[in-house]
mmCIF file of N, CA and C in Angstrom:
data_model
loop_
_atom_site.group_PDB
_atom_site.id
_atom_site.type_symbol
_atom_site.label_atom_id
_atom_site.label_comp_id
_atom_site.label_asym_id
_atom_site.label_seq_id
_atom_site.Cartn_x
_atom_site.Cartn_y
_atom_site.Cartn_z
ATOM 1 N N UNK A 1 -30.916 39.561 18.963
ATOM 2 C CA UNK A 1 -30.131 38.787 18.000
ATOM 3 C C UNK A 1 -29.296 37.742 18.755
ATOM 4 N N UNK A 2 -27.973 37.968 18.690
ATOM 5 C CA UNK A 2 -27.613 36.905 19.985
ATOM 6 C C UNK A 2 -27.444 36.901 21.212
ATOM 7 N N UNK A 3 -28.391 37.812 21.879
ATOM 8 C CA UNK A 3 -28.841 38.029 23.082
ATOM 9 C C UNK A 3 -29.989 36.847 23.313
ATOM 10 N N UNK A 4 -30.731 36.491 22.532
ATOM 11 C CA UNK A 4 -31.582 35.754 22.842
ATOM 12 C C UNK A 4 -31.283 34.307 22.255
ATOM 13 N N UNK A 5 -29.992 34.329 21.762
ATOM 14 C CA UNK A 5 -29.042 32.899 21.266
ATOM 15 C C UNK A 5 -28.018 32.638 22.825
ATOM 16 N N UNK A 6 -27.847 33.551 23.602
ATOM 17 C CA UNK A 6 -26.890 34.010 24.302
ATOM 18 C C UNK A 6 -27.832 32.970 25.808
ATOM 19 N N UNK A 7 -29.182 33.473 25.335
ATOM 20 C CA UNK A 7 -29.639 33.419 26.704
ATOM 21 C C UNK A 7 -30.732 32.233 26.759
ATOM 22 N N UNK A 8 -31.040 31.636 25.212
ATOM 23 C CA UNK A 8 -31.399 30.155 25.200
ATOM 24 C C UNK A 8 -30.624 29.626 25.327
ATOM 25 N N UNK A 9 -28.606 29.785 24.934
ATOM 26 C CA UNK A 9 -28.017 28.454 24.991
ATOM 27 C C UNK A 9 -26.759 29.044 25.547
ATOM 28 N N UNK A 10 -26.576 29.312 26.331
ATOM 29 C CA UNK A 10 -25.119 30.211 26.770
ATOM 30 C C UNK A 10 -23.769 29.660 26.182
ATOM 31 N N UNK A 11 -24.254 27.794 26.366
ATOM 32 C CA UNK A 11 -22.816 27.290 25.409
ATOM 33 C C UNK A 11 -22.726 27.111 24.139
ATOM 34 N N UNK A 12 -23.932 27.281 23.562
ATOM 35 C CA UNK A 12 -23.700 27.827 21.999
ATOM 36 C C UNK A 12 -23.413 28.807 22.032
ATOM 37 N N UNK A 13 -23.619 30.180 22.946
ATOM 38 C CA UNK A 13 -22.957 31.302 22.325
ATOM 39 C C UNK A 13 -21.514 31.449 22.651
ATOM 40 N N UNK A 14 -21.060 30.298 23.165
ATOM 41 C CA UNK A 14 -19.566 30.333 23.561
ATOM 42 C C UNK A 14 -18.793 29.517 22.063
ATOM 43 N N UNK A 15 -19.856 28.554 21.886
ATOM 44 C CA UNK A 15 -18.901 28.259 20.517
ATOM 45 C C UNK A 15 -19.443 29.095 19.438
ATOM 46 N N UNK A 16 -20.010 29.852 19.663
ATOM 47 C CA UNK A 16 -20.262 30.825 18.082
ATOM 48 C C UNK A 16 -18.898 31.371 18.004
ATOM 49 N N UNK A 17 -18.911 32.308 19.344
ATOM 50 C CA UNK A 17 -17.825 33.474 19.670
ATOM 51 C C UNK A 17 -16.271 32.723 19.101
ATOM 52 N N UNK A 18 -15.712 31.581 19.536
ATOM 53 C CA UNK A 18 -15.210 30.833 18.957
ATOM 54 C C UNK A 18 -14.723 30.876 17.885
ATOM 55 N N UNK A 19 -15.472 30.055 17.326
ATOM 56 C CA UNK A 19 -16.338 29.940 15.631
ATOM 57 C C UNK A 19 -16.322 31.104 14.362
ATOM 58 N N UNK A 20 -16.910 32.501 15.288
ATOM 59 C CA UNK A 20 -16.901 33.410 14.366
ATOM 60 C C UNK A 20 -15.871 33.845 14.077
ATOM 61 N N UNK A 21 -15.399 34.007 12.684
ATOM 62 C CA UNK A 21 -13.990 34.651 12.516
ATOM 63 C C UNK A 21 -13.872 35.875 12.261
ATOM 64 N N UNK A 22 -15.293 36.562 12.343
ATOM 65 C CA UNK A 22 -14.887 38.066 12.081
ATOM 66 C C UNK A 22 -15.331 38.786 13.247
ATOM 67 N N UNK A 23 -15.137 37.905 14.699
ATOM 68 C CA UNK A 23 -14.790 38.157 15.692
ATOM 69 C C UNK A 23 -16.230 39.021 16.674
ATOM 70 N N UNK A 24 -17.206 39.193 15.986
ATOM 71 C CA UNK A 24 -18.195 39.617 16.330
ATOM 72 C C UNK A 24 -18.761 39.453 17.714
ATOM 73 N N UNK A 25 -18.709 37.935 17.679
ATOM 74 C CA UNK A 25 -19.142 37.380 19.022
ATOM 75 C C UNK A 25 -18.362 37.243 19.883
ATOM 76 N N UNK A 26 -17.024 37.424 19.749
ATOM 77 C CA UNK A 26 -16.168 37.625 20.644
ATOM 78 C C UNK A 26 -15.957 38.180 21.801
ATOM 79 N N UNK A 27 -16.677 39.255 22.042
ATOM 80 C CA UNK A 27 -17.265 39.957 23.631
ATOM 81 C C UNK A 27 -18.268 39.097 24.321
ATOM 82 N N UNK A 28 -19.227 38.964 23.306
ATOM 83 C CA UNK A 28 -19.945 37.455 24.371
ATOM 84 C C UNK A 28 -18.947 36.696 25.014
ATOM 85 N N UNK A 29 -18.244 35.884 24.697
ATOM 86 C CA UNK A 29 -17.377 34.923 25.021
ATOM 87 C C UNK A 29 -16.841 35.167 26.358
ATOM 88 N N UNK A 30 -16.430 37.005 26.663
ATOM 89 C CA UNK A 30 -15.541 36.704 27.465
ATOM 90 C C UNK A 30 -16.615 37.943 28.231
ATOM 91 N N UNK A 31 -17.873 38.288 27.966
ATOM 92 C CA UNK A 31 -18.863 38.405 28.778
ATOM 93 C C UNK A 31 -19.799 37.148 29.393
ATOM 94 N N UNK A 32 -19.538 36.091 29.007
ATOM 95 C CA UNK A 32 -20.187 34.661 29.520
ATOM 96 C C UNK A 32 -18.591 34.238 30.418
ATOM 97 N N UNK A 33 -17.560 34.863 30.371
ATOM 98 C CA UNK A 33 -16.838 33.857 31.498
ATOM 99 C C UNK A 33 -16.804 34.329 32.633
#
């Protein structure tokens, strides 16, 4: 799911994490820094 959003676009999954407000992607974010 966004493992493979994560790992086609690493800086889209930084602005999802962002973006999402129900915070979901939020471990990506600060697993991509």
């Amino acid at each position: 799911m966004a493992t493979s959003l994560e790992t086609q676009h690493p800086v889209k999954a930084l602005a999802w994490a962002a973006k999402d407000p129900s915070g979901v992607f939020a471990p990506l974010k600060f697993s991509r820094s």
